[in-house]
Short mmCIF file of C-alpha atoms in Angstrom, two decimals:
data_model
loop_
_atom_site.label_atom_id
_atom_site.label_comp_id
_atom_site.label_asym_id
_atom_site.label_seq_id
_atom_site.Cartn_x
_atom_site.Cartn_y
_atom_site.Cartn_z
CA MET C 1 3.30 -13.45 34.08
CA LEU C 2 3.27 -10.57 31.08
CA ASN C 3 -0.31 -10.78 29.64
CA LEU C 4 0.56 -11.03 25.93
CA ASP C 5 -2.43 -8.87 24.59
CA ARG C 6 -1.40 -6.30 26.99
CA LEU C 7 1.93 -6.54 25.84
CA ARG C 8 0.53 -6.00 22.23
CA THR C 9 -0.91 -2.86 23.36
CA LEU C 10 2.23 -1.12 25.10
CA HIS C 11 3.77 -1.88 21.68
CA ALA C 12 1.09 -0.22 19.76
CA VAL C 13 1.38 2.68 21.92
CA ALA C 14 5.43 2.95 21.33
CA ARG C 15 4.95 3.03 17.61
CA HIS C 16 2.08 4.64 17.24
CA GLY C 17 2.95 7.37 19.66
CA SER C 18 -0.31 7.98 21.65
CA VAL C 19 -2.91 5.95 23.04
CA SER C 20 -6.01 7.25 20.94
CA ALA C 21 -3.31 6.36 17.46
CA ALA C 22 -3.12 2.99 19.26
CA ALA C 23 -6.87 2.51 19.72
CA ASP C 24 -7.34 3.39 15.86
CA GLY C 25 -4.27 0.71 14.72
CA LEU C 26 -5.95 -2.23 17.22
CA HIS C 27 -9.61 -1.54 16.38
CA VAL C 28 -10.36 -1.13 19.72
CA THR C 29 -11.66 2.15 22.08
CA THR C 30 -9.30 4.47 23.91
CA SER C 31 -11.03 3.15 27.28
CA ALA C 32 -10.07 -0.25 26.47
CA VAL C 33 -6.36 0.54 25.71
CA SER C 34 -5.83 2.88 28.93
CA GLN C 35 -7.66 -0.32 30.67
CA GLN C 36 -4.65 -2.66 29.46
CA LEU C 37 -2.05 -0.36 30.59
CA ALA C 38 -3.20 -0.17 33.85
CA LYS C 39 -3.58 -3.88 34.14
CA LEU C 40 -0.06 -4.29 32.95
CA GLU C 41 0.89 -1.59 35.16
CA ARG C 42 -0.62 -3.09 37.97
CA GLU C 43 1.42 -6.60 37.05
CA THR C 44 4.61 -4.98 36.23
CA GLY C 45 4.81 -2.89 39.25
CA GLN C 46 5.94 -0.13 37.46
CA GLN C 47 4.95 3.31 35.90
CA LEU C 48 4.47 3.18 31.79
CA LEU C 49 3.32 5.56 31.10
CA ALA C 50 3.68 9.62 32.24
CA LYS C 51 1.45 12.73 30.83
CA ASN C 52 2.78 15.22 28.67
CA GLY C 53 0.92 18.02 27.54
CA ARG C 54 -2.05 16.89 26.66
CA GLY C 55 -1.04 13.28 25.63
CA VAL C 56 1.34 10.64 27.53
CA ARG C 57 4.70 9.30 26.97
CA LEU C 58 6.33 6.14 27.99
CA THR C 59 8.41 6.43 30.93
CA ASP C 60 12.07 4.67 31.20
CA ALA C 61 10.46 1.38 32.41
CA GLY C 62 7.59 1.22 29.65
CA ARG C 63 10.16 1.93 26.87
CA LEU C 64 12.30 -0.96 27.69
CA LEU C 65 9.16 -3.16 28.24
CA ALA C 66 7.87 -2.30 24.92
CA GLU C 67 11.29 -3.13 23.45
CA HIS C 68 11.31 -6.36 24.66
CA ALA C 69 7.17 -6.63 23.77
CA SER C 70 8.52 -5.65 20.22
CA ARG C 71 10.99 -8.99 20.55
CA ILE C 72 8.63 -11.10 21.86
CA LEU C 73 5.56 -10.40 19.27
CA SER C 74 7.91 -11.20 16.52
CA GLN C 75 8.63 -14.62 18.18
CA VAL C 76 5.00 -14.87 18.48
CA GLU C 77 4.68 -13.78 14.61
CA LEU C 78 7.64 -16.96 13.76
CA ALA C 79 5.52 -19.28 15.81
CA GLN C 80 2.59 -18.78 14.49
CA ALA C 81 4.57 -19.04 11.06
CA ASP C 82 5.90 -22.18 11.92
CA LEU C 83 2.56 -23.92 13.51
CA GLU C 84 0.82 -23.09 10.02
CA ALA C 85 3.61 -23.84 8.16
CA GLN C 86 3.57 -27.47 9.76
CA ARG C 87 -0.16 -27.72 9.24
CA GLY C 88 0.28 -26.98 5.76
CA GLN C 89 -3.34 -25.36 5.49
CA ALA C 90 -3.55 -21.46 4.82
CA VAL C 91 -5.76 -20.90 7.69
CA GLY C 92 -7.12 -18.30 10.02
CA GLU C 93 -6.88 -14.79 9.22
CA LEU C 94 -4.89 -12.49 6.71
CA ALA C 95 -4.72 -8.95 6.77
CA MET C 96 -4.47 -7.17 2.52
CA GLY C 97 -3.78 -3.94 1.49
CA ALA C 98 -3.62 -2.44 -1.85
CA PHE C 99 -3.20 0.82 -3.76
CA PRO C 100 -6.13 1.87 -4.99
CA THR C 101 -5.97 0.93 -8.76
CA ALA C 102 -4.54 -2.83 -7.73
CA ALA C 103 -7.12 -3.19 -5.11
CA ARG C 104 -9.58 -2.43 -8.12
CA GLY C 105 -7.72 -4.44 -10.82
CA LEU C 106 -5.91 -7.21 -9.14
CA LEU C 107 -7.48 -7.94 -5.76
CA PRO C 108 -11.35 -9.05 -6.58
CA ALA C 109 -9.82 -12.21 -8.67
CA ALA C 110 -7.24 -12.56 -6.04
CA LEU C 111 -9.82 -12.76 -3.23
CA VAL C 112 -12.28 -14.83 -5.38
CA ARG C 113 -9.53 -17.13 -5.95
CA LEU C 114 -8.29 -17.33 -1.70
CA ARG C 115 -12.21 -18.04 -0.91
CA ALA C 116 -12.47 -21.17 -3.40
CA GLU C 117 -9.05 -22.68 -2.91
CA HIS C 118 -8.71 -22.54 1.03
CA PRO C 119 -12.07 -21.86 2.46
CA GLN C 120 -10.51 -21.75 6.08
CA LEU C 121 -8.55 -18.36 5.39
CA ARG C 122 -10.65 -15.27 5.99
CA ALA C 123 -9.04 -12.72 3.74
CA ARG C 124 -9.95 -9.12 3.94
CA LEU C 125 -8.68 -5.93 2.14
CA GLU C 126 -7.94 -2.39 2.99
CA GLU C 127 -7.37 0.19 0.31
CA LEU C 128 -3.93 1.73 1.39
CA GLU C 129 -1.12 4.09 -0.62
CA PRO C 130 2.07 2.63 -0.73
CA ASP C 131 3.45 4.97 1.67
CA GLU C 132 0.64 3.97 4.29
CA ALA C 133 1.05 0.21 3.32
CA VAL C 134 4.73 -0.18 4.09
CA PRO C 135 4.73 0.65 7.76
CA ALA C 136 1.06 -1.04 8.18
CA VAL C 137 3.21 -4.38 7.05
CA MET C 138 6.25 -3.34 9.26
CA ARG C 139 3.62 -2.49 12.17
CA GLY C 140 1.87 -5.82 11.93
CA ASP C 141 -1.58 -4.36 11.23
CA LEU C 142 -1.46 -5.90 7.67
CA ASP C 143 0.11 -9.28 6.70
CA LEU C 144 0.61 -8.45 2.92
CA ALA C 145 0.64 -5.55 0.81
CA VAL C 146 0.04 -4.69 -2.70
CA VAL C 147 2.62 -1.44 -3.70
CA LEU C 148 4.08 0.25 -6.91
CA ASP C 149 7.16 2.23 -7.17
CA TRP C 150 7.78 3.84 -10.66
CA TYR C 151 10.55 3.06 -13.34
CA ASN C 152 12.45 6.14 -12.02
CA LYS C 153 11.52 6.35 -8.43
CA PRO C 154 11.82 3.08 -6.20
CA LEU C 155 9.76 3.27 -2.99
CA PRO C 156 11.82 3.08 -0.16
CA MET C 157 11.60 -0.51 2.21
CA PRO C 158 13.10 -1.16 5.06
CA ASP C 159 14.77 -4.19 6.48
CA GLY C 160 12.70 -6.91 7.65
CA LEU C 161 10.46 -7.07 4.31
CA VAL C 162 9.98 -9.36 1.93
CA LYS C 163 8.76 -8.16 -1.67
CA ALA C 164 7.92 -10.60 -4.56
CA PRO C 165 6.99 -9.27 -8.36
CA LEU C 166 3.70 -9.17 -9.56
CA LEU C 167 3.77 -6.97 -13.01
CA ASP C 168 5.32 -4.13 -14.50
CA ASP C 169 2.12 -1.64 -15.27
CA PRO C 170 2.54 0.45 -18.35
CA ALA C 171 1.45 4.02 -18.37
CA ASP C 172 0.23 6.28 -21.19
CA VAL C 173 -1.26 9.85 -21.66
CA ALA C 174 -4.72 10.60 -21.02
CA MET C 175 -5.86 13.68 -23.23
CA PRO C 176 -9.08 15.50 -24.69
CA ALA C 177 -10.24 13.85 -27.82
CA GLY C 178 -9.93 17.22 -29.51
CA HIS C 179 -6.10 17.32 -28.35
CA PRO C 180 -3.77 18.11 -31.37
CA LEU C 181 -1.89 14.75 -30.14
CA ALA C 182 -4.97 13.02 -29.91
CA ASP C 183 -4.86 11.19 -33.21
CA ARG C 184 -0.91 9.83 -32.92
CA GLU C 185 0.46 6.24 -31.91
CA GLU C 186 3.29 7.60 -29.83
CA VAL C 187 3.94 10.34 -27.89
CA GLU C 188 6.86 12.25 -26.00
CA LEU C 189 6.28 14.16 -22.59
CA GLU C 190 7.80 16.91 -24.26
CA GLU C 191 5.43 17.65 -26.46
CA PHE C 192 2.81 18.55 -23.79
CA ALA C 193 5.17 21.75 -22.18
CA ASP C 194 2.63 23.82 -22.77
CA ASP C 195 -0.19 21.37 -21.16
CA GLU C 196 -2.04 22.01 -18.02
CA TRP C 197 -2.06 18.80 -16.01
CA VAL C 198 -4.41 16.56 -13.96
CA SER C 199 -2.39 15.45 -11.08
CA TRP C 200 -2.56 13.23 -8.39
CA PRO C 201 -3.21 14.97 -4.48
CA LYS C 202 0.06 16.60 -3.12
CA GLY C 203 2.10 14.33 -0.88
CA GLU C 204 1.32 11.21 -2.57
CA PHE C 205 4.13 8.58 -4.12
CA CYS C 206 2.65 9.30 -7.47
CA HIS C 207 2.53 12.78 -7.09
CA ASP C 208 5.56 13.20 -6.34
CA TRP C 209 6.95 11.03 -9.57
CA LEU C 210 4.93 12.87 -11.50
CA MET C 211 6.71 16.07 -10.84
CA LEU C 212 10.38 14.37 -10.89
CA THR C 213 9.24 12.99 -14.08
CA LEU C 214 8.28 16.26 -15.62
CA ARG C 215 10.82 18.09 -14.74
CA GLY C 216 13.30 15.42 -16.56
CA ALA C 217 11.34 16.02 -19.86
CA GLY C 218 12.39 19.75 -19.30
CA ILE C 219 8.54 20.46 -18.01
CA GLU C 220 7.92 22.81 -15.50
CA PRO C 221 4.28 21.26 -14.26
CA ARG C 222 1.25 23.41 -14.51
CA ILE C 223 -0.94 21.60 -12.34
CA CYS C 224 -4.51 22.36 -12.40
CA HIS C 225 -6.13 19.64 -11.03
CA MET C 226 -5.81 17.25 -8.19
CA ALA C 227 -7.84 14.13 -7.53
CA GLU C 228 -6.88 10.75 -6.21
CA GLU C 229 -9.39 8.83 -8.03
CA HIS C 230 -8.48 7.87 -12.09
CA HIS C 231 -11.71 8.03 -13.13
CA THR C 232 -11.98 11.57 -11.71
CA GLN C 233 -9.26 12.24 -13.31
CA LEU C 234 -10.19 11.15 -16.59
CA ALA C 235 -13.72 13.13 -16.63
CA LEU C 236 -12.01 16.24 -15.86
CA ILE C 237 -10.22 15.70 -18.75
CA ALA C 238 -13.10 14.25 -20.71
CA ALA C 239 -14.22 18.01 -19.95
CA GLY C 240 -11.17 19.30 -21.91
CA LEU C 241 -9.19 20.78 -18.34
CA GLY C 242 -5.76 19.13 -18.57
CA VAL C 243 -3.87 16.06 -19.64
CA ALA C 244 -2.39 12.99 -17.07
CA VAL C 245 -0.66 10.19 -17.08
CA ALA C 246 -3.07 7.12 -16.86
CA PRO C 247 -1.73 3.51 -15.83
CA ARG C 248 -3.75 0.78 -17.16
CA LEU C 249 -3.87 -1.78 -14.27
CA GLY C 250 -7.62 -1.00 -12.93
CA ARG C 251 -8.03 1.67 -15.32
CA GLY C 252 -11.12 0.69 -16.76
CA PRO C 253 -13.75 1.64 -19.71
CA ILE C 254 -12.51 5.06 -21.14
CA PRO C 255 -14.47 7.67 -21.29
CA ASP C 256 -16.27 9.85 -24.41
CA GLY C 257 -14.32 12.73 -25.10
CA VAL C 258 -10.67 10.84 -23.69
CA ARG C 259 -8.15 9.29 -25.48
CA VAL C 260 -5.15 8.10 -24.28
CA VAL C 261 -2.04 7.26 -26.13
CA PRO C 262 1.41 5.41 -25.18
CA VAL C 263 4.49 6.82 -24.49
CA ARG C 264 7.77 6.30 -26.88
CA HIS C 265 9.69 6.21 -24.15
CA THR C 266 7.65 3.59 -22.16
CA MET C 267 6.60 4.64 -18.33
CA ARG C 268 6.31 1.73 -16.03
CA ARG C 269 4.70 1.11 -12.19
CA HIS C 270 6.73 -2.09 -10.76
CA ILE C 271 3.97 -3.90 -8.84
CA TYR C 272 5.03 -6.42 -5.92
CA ALA C 273 3.42 -7.53 -2.97
CA ILE C 274 5.42 -7.49 0.33
CA TRP C 275 5.47 -9.17 3.86
CA ARG C 276 7.19 -9.37 7.05
CA ALA C 277 10.61 -11.73 6.84
CA ASP C 278 9.53 -13.32 10.22
CA ALA C 279 6.24 -14.37 8.18
CA ASP C 280 7.87 -15.71 5.45
CA ARG C 281 6.99 -19.63 6.01
CA ARG C 282 3.21 -19.08 6.41
CA PRO C 283 0.55 -21.19 4.07
CA SER C 284 -1.53 -18.25 3.69
CA ILE C 285 0.91 -15.40 2.19
CA ARG C 286 2.24 -18.04 -0.10
CA ALA C 287 -1.78 -18.57 -0.90
CA ALA C 288 -1.85 -15.09 -1.22
CA LEU C 289 0.91 -14.35 -3.67
CA ASP C 290 -0.16 -17.30 -5.74
CA ALA C 291 -3.66 -15.72 -6.05
CA LEU C 292 -2.15 -12.14 -6.79
CA ARG C 293 0.13 -14.01 -9.43
CA ALA C 294 -2.29 -15.52 -11.44
CA SER C 295 -4.52 -12.55 -10.87
CA ALA C 296 -1.68 -10.33 -12.59
CA ALA C 297 -1.41 -13.19 -15.19
CA GLU C 298 -4.90 -12.72 -16.23
CA HIS C 299 -5.04 -9.17 -16.54
CA LEU C 300 -1.65 -9.25 -18.54
CA ALA C 301 -3.39 -12.05 -20.96
CA ALA C 302 -6.28 -9.46 -20.72
CA GLU C 303 -4.40 -6.38 -22.02
CA GLY C 304 -2.19 -8.67 -24.94
CA THR C 305 -5.93 -9.32 -26.39
CA ALA C 306 -7.49 -5.85 -26.10
#
């Protein structure tokens, strides 16, 4: 009889590409992964791993069993979803991910609502950028994630995922209070052709979007500073060190010395929740989606009265 935990360990090695990465993904030690794989080799009577330089690779038998493990684990997910659906209650654990401004602007209220309405559900949050969250959901490391794309740059979405919209988030241009355009009611991106920009770090989805959008407006970006946190970006702007795109969700108070001005041709982020199709019937997924939608509605109502 094949052990499910050991199949899950082999599957993790196959998808992560190494024992150490599999251990990180499973939140166990590398020695625990090695022990599980050694027991699985004894159970199957087959060599599943072979040395490959300093690492390991799956043998033919290992790849074959890993493919079966993927299908078996998917069926287990379906079985758990069906049992949870039959019970009709959101119970157990729910691993959630969200990009930073959603983790700050949506998730606290959603998690409080989940705790109050579903006390038997243990939800946990991990802050992840969309390009990290999507594969984490696909791998099963996360049950649900809040991700984004931009009005002119969709986020690639693999088959096997379900998505549900939460809200559209407008973005303004943040600039020093002494900037010539700071007192305007609206601006156009083209008016910042001679400015230096504060951006997200290279390689991030939003950095790539900013490069695409500025170049589409005829601006060759002059990136002077890069910072992951919006609060850091705004601090740099308050010091007079550039301008930046400033989405409204999770933005918080604007520091002294900074002005934010809407863009005439509105720039929007589309924010939505994603989860695996084979978990679609889980009441915990539905409960989390309801809580996120309620949190999004509260944010939009607050924006409307601001």
